[in-house]
Tab-separated table of C-alpha atoms and ligand atoms in Angstrom:
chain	number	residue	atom	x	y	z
K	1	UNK	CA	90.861	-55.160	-46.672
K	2	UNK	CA	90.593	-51.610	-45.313
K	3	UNK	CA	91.721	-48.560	-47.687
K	4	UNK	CA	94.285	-46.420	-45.927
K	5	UNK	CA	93.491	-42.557	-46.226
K	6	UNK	CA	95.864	-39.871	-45.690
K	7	UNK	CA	95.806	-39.858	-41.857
K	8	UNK	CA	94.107	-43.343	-41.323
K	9	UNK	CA	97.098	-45.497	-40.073
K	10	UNK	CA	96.978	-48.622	-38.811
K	11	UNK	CA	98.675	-49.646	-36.194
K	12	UNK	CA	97.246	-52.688	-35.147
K	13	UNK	CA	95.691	-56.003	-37.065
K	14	UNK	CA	94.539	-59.167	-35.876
K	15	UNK	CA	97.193	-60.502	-38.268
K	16	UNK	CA	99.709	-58.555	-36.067
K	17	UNK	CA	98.525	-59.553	-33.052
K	18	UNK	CA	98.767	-63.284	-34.096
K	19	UNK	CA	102.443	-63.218	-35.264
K	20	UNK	CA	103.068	-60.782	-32.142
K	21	UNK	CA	102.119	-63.926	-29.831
K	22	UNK	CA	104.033	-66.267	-31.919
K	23	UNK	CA	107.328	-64.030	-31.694
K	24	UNK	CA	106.591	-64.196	-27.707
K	25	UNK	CA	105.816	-68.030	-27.836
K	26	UNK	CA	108.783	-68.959	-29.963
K	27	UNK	CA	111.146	-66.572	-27.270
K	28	UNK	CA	109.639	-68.789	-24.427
K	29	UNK	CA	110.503	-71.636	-26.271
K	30	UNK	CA	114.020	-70.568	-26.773
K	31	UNK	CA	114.735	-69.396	-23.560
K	32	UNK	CA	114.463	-72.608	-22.367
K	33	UNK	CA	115.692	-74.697	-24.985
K	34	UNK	CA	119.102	-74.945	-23.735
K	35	UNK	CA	118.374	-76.572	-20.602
K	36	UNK	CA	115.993	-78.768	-22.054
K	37	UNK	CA	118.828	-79.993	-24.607
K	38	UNK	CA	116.571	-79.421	-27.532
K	39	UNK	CA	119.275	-78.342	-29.600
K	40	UNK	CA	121.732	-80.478	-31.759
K	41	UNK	CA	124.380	-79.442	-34.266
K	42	UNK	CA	124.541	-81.357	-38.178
K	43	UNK	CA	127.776	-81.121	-39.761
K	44	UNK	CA	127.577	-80.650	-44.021
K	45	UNK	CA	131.103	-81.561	-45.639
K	46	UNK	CA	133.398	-78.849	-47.216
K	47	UNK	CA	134.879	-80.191	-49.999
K	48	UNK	CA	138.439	-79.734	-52.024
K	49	UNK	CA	137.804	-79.767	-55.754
K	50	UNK	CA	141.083	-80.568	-56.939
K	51	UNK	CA	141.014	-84.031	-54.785
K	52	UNK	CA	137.370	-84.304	-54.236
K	53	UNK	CA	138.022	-84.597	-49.991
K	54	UNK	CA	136.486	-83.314	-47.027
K	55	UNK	CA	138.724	-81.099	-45.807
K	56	UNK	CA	135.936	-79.351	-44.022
K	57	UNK	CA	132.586	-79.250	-41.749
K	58	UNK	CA	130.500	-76.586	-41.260
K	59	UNK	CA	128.462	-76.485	-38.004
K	60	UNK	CA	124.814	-75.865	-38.355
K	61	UNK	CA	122.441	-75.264	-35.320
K	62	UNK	CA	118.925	-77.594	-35.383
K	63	UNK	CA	115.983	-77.275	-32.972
K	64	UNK	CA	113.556	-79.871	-32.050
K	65	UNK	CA	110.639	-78.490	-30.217
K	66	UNK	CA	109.170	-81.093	-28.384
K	67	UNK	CA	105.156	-79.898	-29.356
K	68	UNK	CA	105.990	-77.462	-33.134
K	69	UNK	CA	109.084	-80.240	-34.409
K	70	UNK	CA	112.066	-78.525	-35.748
K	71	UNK	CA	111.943	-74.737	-35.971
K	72	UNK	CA	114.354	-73.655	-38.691
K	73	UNK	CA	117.499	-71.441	-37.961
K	74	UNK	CA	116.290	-68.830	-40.518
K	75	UNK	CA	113.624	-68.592	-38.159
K	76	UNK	CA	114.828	-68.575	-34.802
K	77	UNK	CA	118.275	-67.170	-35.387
K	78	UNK	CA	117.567	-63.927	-36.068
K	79	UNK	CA	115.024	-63.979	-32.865
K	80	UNK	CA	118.555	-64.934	-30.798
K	81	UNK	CA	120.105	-62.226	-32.153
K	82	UNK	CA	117.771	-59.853	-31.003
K	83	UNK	CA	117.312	-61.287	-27.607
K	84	UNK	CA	120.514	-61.760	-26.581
K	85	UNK	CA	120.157	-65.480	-26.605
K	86	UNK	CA	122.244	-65.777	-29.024
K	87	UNK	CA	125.114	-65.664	-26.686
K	88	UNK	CA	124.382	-68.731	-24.649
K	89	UNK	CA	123.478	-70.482	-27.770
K	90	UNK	CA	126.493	-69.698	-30.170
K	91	UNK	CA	128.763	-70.562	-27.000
K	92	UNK	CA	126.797	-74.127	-26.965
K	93	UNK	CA	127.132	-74.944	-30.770
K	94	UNK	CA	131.005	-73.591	-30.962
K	95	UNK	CA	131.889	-75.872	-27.843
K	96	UNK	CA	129.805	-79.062	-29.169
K	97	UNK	CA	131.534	-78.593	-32.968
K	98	UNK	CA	135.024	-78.197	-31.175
K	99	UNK	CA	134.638	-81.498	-28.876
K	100	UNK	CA	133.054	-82.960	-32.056
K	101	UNK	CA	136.372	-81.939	-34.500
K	102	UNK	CA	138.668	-83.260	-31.755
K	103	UNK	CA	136.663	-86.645	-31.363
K	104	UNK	CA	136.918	-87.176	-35.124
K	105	UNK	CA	140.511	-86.636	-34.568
K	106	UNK	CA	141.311	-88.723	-31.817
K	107	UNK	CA	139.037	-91.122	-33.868
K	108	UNK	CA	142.203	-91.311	-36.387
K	109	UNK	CA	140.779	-89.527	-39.263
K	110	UNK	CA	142.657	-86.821	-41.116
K	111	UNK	CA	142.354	-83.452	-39.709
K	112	UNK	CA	138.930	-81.314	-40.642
K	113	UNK	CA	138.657	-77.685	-40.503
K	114	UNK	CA	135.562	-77.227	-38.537
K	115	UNK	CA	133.517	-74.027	-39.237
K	116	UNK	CA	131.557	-72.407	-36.955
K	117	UNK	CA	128.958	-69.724	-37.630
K	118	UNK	CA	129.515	-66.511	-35.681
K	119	UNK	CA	126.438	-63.765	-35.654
K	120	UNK	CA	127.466	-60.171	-35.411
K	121	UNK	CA	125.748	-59.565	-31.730
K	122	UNK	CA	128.566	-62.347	-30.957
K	123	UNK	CA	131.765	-61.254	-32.448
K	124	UNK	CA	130.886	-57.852	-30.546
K	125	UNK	CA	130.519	-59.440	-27.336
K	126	UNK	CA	133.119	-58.288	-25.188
K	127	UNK	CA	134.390	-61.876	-24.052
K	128	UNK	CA	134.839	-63.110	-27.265
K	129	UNK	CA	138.092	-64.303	-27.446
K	130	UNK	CA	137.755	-66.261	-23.434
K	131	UNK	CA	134.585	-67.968	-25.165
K	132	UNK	CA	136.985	-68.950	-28.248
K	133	UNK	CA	139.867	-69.384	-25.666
K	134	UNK	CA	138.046	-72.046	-23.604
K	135	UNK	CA	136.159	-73.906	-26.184
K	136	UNK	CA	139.634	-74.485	-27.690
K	137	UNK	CA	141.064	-75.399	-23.905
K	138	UNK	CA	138.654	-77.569	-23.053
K	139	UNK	CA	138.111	-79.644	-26.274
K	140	UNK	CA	141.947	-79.952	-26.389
K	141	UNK	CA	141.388	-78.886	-30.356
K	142	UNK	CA	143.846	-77.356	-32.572
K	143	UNK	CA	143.019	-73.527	-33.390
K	144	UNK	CA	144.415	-74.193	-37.043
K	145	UNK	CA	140.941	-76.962	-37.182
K	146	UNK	CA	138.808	-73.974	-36.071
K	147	UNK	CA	137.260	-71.641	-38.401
K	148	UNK	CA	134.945	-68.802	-37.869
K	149	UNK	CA	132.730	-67.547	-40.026
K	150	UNK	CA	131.835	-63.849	-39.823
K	151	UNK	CA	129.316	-61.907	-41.733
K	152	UNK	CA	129.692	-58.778	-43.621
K	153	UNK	CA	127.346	-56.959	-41.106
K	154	UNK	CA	130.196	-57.056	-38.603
K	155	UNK	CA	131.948	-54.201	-40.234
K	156	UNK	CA	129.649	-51.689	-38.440
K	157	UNK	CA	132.172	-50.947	-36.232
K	158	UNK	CA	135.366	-51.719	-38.206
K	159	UNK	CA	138.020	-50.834	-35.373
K	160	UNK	CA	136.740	-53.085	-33.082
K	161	UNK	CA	136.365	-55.841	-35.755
K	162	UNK	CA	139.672	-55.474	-37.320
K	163	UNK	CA	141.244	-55.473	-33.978
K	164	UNK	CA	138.991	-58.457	-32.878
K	165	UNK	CA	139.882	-60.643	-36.199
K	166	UNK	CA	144.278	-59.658	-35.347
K	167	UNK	CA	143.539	-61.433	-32.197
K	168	UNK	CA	142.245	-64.515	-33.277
K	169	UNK	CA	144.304	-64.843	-36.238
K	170	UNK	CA	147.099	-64.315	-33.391
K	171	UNK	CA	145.573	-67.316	-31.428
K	172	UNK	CA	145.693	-69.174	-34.963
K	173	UNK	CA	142.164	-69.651	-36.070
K	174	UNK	CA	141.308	-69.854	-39.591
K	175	UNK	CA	138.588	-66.761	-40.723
K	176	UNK	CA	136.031	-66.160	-43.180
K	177	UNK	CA	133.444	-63.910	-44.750
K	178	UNK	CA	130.220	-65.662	-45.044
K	179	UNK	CA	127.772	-64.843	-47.586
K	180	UNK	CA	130.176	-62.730	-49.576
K	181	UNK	CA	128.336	-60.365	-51.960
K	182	UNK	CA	125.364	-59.908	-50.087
K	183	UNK	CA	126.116	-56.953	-48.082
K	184	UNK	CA	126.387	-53.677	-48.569
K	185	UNK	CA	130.125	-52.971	-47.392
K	186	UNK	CA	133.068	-51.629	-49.600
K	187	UNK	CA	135.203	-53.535	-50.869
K	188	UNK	CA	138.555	-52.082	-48.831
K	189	UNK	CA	137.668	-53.805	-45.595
K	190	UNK	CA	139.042	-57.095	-47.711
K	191	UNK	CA	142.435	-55.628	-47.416
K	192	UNK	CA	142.227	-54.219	-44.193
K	193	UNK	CA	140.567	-57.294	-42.366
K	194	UNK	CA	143.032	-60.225	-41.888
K	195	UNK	CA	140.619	-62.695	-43.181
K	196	UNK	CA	141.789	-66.188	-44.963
K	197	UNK	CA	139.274	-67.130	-47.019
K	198	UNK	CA	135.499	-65.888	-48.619
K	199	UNK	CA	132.351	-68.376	-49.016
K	200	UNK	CA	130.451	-67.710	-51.812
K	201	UNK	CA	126.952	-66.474	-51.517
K	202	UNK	CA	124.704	-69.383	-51.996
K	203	UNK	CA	121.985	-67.067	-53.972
K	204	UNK	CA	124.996	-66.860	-56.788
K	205	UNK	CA	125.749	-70.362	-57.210
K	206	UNK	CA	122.661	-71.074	-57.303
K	207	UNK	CA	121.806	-68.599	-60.287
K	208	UNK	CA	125.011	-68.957	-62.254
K	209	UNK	CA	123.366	-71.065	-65.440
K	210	UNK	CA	120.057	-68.826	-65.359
K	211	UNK	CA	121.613	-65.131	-65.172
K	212	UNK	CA	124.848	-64.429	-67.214
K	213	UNK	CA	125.345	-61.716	-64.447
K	214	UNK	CA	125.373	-64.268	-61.712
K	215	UNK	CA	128.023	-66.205	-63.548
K	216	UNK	CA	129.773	-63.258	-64.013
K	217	UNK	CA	129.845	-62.575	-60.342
K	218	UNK	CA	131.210	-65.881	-59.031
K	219	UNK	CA	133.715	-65.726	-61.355
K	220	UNK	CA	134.870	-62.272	-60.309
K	221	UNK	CA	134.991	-63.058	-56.669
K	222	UNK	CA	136.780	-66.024	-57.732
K	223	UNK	CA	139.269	-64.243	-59.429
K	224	UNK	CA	139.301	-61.187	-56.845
K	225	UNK	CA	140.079	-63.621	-53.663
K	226	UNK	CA	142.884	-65.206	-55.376
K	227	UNK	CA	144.288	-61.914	-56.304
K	228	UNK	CA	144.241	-61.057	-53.022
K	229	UNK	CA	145.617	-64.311	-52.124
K	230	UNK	CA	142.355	-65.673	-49.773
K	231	UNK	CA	140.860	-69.351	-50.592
K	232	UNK	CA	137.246	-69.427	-51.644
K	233	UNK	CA	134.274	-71.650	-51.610
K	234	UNK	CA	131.127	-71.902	-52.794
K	235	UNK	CA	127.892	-72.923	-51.005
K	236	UNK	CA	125.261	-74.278	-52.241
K	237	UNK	CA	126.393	-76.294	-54.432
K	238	UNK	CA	123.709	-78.365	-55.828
K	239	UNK	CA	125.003	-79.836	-59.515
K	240	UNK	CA	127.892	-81.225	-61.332
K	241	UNK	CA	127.341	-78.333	-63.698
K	242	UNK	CA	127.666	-75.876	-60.803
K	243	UNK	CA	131.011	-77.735	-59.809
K	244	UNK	CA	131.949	-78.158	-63.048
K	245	UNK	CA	131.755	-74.245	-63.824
K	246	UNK	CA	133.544	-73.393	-60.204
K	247	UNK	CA	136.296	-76.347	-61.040
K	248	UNK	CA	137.344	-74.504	-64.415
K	249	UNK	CA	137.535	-71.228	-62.532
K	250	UNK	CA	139.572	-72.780	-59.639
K	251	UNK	CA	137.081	-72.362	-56.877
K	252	UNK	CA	138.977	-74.104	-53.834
K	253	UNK	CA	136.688	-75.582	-52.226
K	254	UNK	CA	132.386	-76.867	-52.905
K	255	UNK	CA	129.966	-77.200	-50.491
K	256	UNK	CA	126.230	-77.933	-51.099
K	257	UNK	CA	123.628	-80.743	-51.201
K	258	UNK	CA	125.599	-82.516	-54.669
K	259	UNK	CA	127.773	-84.050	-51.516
K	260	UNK	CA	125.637	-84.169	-48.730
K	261	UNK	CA	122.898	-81.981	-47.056
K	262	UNK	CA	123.598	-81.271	-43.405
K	263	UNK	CA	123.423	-84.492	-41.045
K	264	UNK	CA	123.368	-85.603	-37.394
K	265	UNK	CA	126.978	-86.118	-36.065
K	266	UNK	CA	126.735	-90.027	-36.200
K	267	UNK	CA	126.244	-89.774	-40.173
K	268	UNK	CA	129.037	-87.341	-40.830
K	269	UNK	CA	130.879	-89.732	-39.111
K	270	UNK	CA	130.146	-92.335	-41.440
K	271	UNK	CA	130.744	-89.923	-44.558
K	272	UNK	CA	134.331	-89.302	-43.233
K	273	UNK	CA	134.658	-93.374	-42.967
K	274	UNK	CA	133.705	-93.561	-46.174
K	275	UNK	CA	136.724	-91.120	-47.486
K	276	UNK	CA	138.925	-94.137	-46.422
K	277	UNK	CA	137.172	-96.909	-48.073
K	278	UNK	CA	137.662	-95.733	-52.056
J	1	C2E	P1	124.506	-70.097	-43.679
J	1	C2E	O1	125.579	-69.943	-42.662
J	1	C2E	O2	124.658	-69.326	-44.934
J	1	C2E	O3	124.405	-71.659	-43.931
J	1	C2E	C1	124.100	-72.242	-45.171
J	1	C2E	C2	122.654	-72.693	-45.233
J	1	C2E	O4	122.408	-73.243	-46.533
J	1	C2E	C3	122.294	-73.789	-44.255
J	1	C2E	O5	120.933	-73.600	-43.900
J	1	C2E	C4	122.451	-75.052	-45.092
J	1	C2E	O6	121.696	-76.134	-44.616
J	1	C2E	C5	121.947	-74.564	-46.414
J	1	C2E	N1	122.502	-75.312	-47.549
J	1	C2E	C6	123.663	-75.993	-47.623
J	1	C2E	N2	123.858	-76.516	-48.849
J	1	C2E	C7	122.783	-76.169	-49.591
J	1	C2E	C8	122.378	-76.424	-50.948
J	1	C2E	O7	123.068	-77.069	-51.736
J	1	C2E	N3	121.195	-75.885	-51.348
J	1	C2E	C9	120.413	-75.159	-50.511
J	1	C2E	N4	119.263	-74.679	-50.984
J	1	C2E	N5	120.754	-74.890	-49.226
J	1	C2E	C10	121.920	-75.399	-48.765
J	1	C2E	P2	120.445	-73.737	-42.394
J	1	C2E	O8	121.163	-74.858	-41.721
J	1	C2E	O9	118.961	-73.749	-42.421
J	1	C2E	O10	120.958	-72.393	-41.729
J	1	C2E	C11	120.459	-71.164	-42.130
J	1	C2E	C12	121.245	-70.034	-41.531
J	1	C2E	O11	121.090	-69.978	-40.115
J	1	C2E	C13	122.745	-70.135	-41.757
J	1	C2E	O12	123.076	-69.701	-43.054
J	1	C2E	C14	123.261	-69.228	-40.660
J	1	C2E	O13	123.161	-67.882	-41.046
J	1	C2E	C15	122.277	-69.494	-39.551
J	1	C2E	N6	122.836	-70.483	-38.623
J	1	C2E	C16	122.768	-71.838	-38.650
J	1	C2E	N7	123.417	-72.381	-37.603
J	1	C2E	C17	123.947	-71.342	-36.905
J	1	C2E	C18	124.740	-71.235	-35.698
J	1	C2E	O14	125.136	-72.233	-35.054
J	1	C2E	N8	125.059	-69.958	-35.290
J	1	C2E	C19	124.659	-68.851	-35.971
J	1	C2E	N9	125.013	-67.643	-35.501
J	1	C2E	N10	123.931	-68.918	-37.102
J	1	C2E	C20	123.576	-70.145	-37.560
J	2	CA	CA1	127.754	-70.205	-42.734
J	3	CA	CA1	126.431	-68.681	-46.100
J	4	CA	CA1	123.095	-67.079	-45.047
């Protein structure tokens, strides 16, 4: 390890160099993992805690390399978003999850609300609402069964987003703030955005018997959303405890590994199945 002086910067390591390379491989790898159908969506169930029912999915992206196995989203996501490839990706996974929510429908099962993640780079693309437009046209799905999930981060430009948001509640679809908490935005773009509901950040939940404070928190958010008169869930939920506590502070809606990690379409399917078989 070298000792940095005054003036001595460093600007380049071999330890840079190697995760340089990687960066380059994995946006190689990305570029064409679209054509190559590497990509799949898994579905994790959104659950009602007054009836204990799906009433939800959200749509999470998986890659398979065919040489490095599954690459997680945390990992390649952000490397989308920076590239631009985010674009033809998020288009993929919102088209696949809408054909998916309408199959389970025409299937005969109740109605899901489908949720599908939407990065910033995204919502600001200018053809948003076509994107939304068609995937809803072509899947033949209901825009009330669509939800969109929007991060705080998207408040950079607040005119555009607010405007952006009226539209698509206009078309119907059902919107939330992901991660709540974890940004740094004030709290007045909750009444100026027409959102309808706020997911709990999962570093809360998942802190709320080990820090007072974190308790604290989910309860205030809890408490704040229905004030303002927006539903609210909780993510990663991973305990009866954890459900227990959001239960008594009437939390809406759970989601977590307690019901079921993310899985393959097929499985979700027969999770749904089972809802009918009690
Ligand atoms: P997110 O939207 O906050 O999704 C929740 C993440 O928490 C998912 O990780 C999910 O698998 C995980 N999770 C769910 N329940 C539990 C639990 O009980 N305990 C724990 N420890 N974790 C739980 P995943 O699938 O690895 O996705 C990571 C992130 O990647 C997502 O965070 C989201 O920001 C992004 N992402 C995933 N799919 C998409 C996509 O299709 N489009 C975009 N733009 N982003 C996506
Ligand atoms: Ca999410
Ligand atoms: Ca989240
Ligand atoms: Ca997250």
């Amino acid at each position: 390890v070298k000792e940095h002086g005054k003036n001595n910067f460093q600007f380049y390591t071999p330890e840079m160099n190697e995760t340089v390379t990687k960066k380059m491989q994995m946006e190689i790898g990305l570029r064409k993992a679209l054509e190559r159908n590497e990509f799949n969506v898994y579905y994790q169930p959104q659950i009602d805690v007054n009836s204990g029912k799906i009433i939800g999915v959200e749509a999470l992206i998986r890659w398979q390399h065919p040489e490095w196995g599954p690459i997680s989203p945390t990992e390649f996501i952000p490397l989308a978003e920076e590239t631009g490839l985010i674009i033809p990706i998020g288009e993929w996974v919102l088209n696949e999850a809408c054909r998916q929510n309408k199959d389970w429908q025409d299937q005969g099962f109740a109605p899901l609300r489908m949720a599908v993640n939407i990065s910033s780079r995204q919502f600001k693309q200018s053809n948003l609402i076509d994107i939304v437009s068609k995937a809803l046209d072509e899947s033949g799905l209901n825009p009330e069964y669509l939800e969109l999930e929007l991060t705080e981060s998207i408040i950079q430009d607040s005119k555009y987003a607010i405007e952006t948001m009226h539209e698509l509640k206009l078309m119907g679809i059902f919107l939330s703030i992901d991660d709540f908490g974890t940004g740094y935005s004030s709290l007045n773009y909750l009444k100026l955005f027409p959102i309808d509901s706020l997911k709990i950040d999962q570093s809360f939940t998942r802190n709320m018997f080990d820090d007072i404070k974190d308790a604290a928190l989910v309860h205030t958010i809890i408490s704040m959303a229905h004030n303002l008169d927006l539903k609210v869930i909780a993510e990663g939920v991973e305990t009866k405890e954890q459900l227990q506590f959001l239960s008594q502070r009437e939390c809406n809606e759970a989601q977590g590994y307690l019901f079921s990690r993310p899985v393959p379409a097929k499985e979700m399917t027969s999770i749904i199945k089972q809802q009918y078989t009690y």
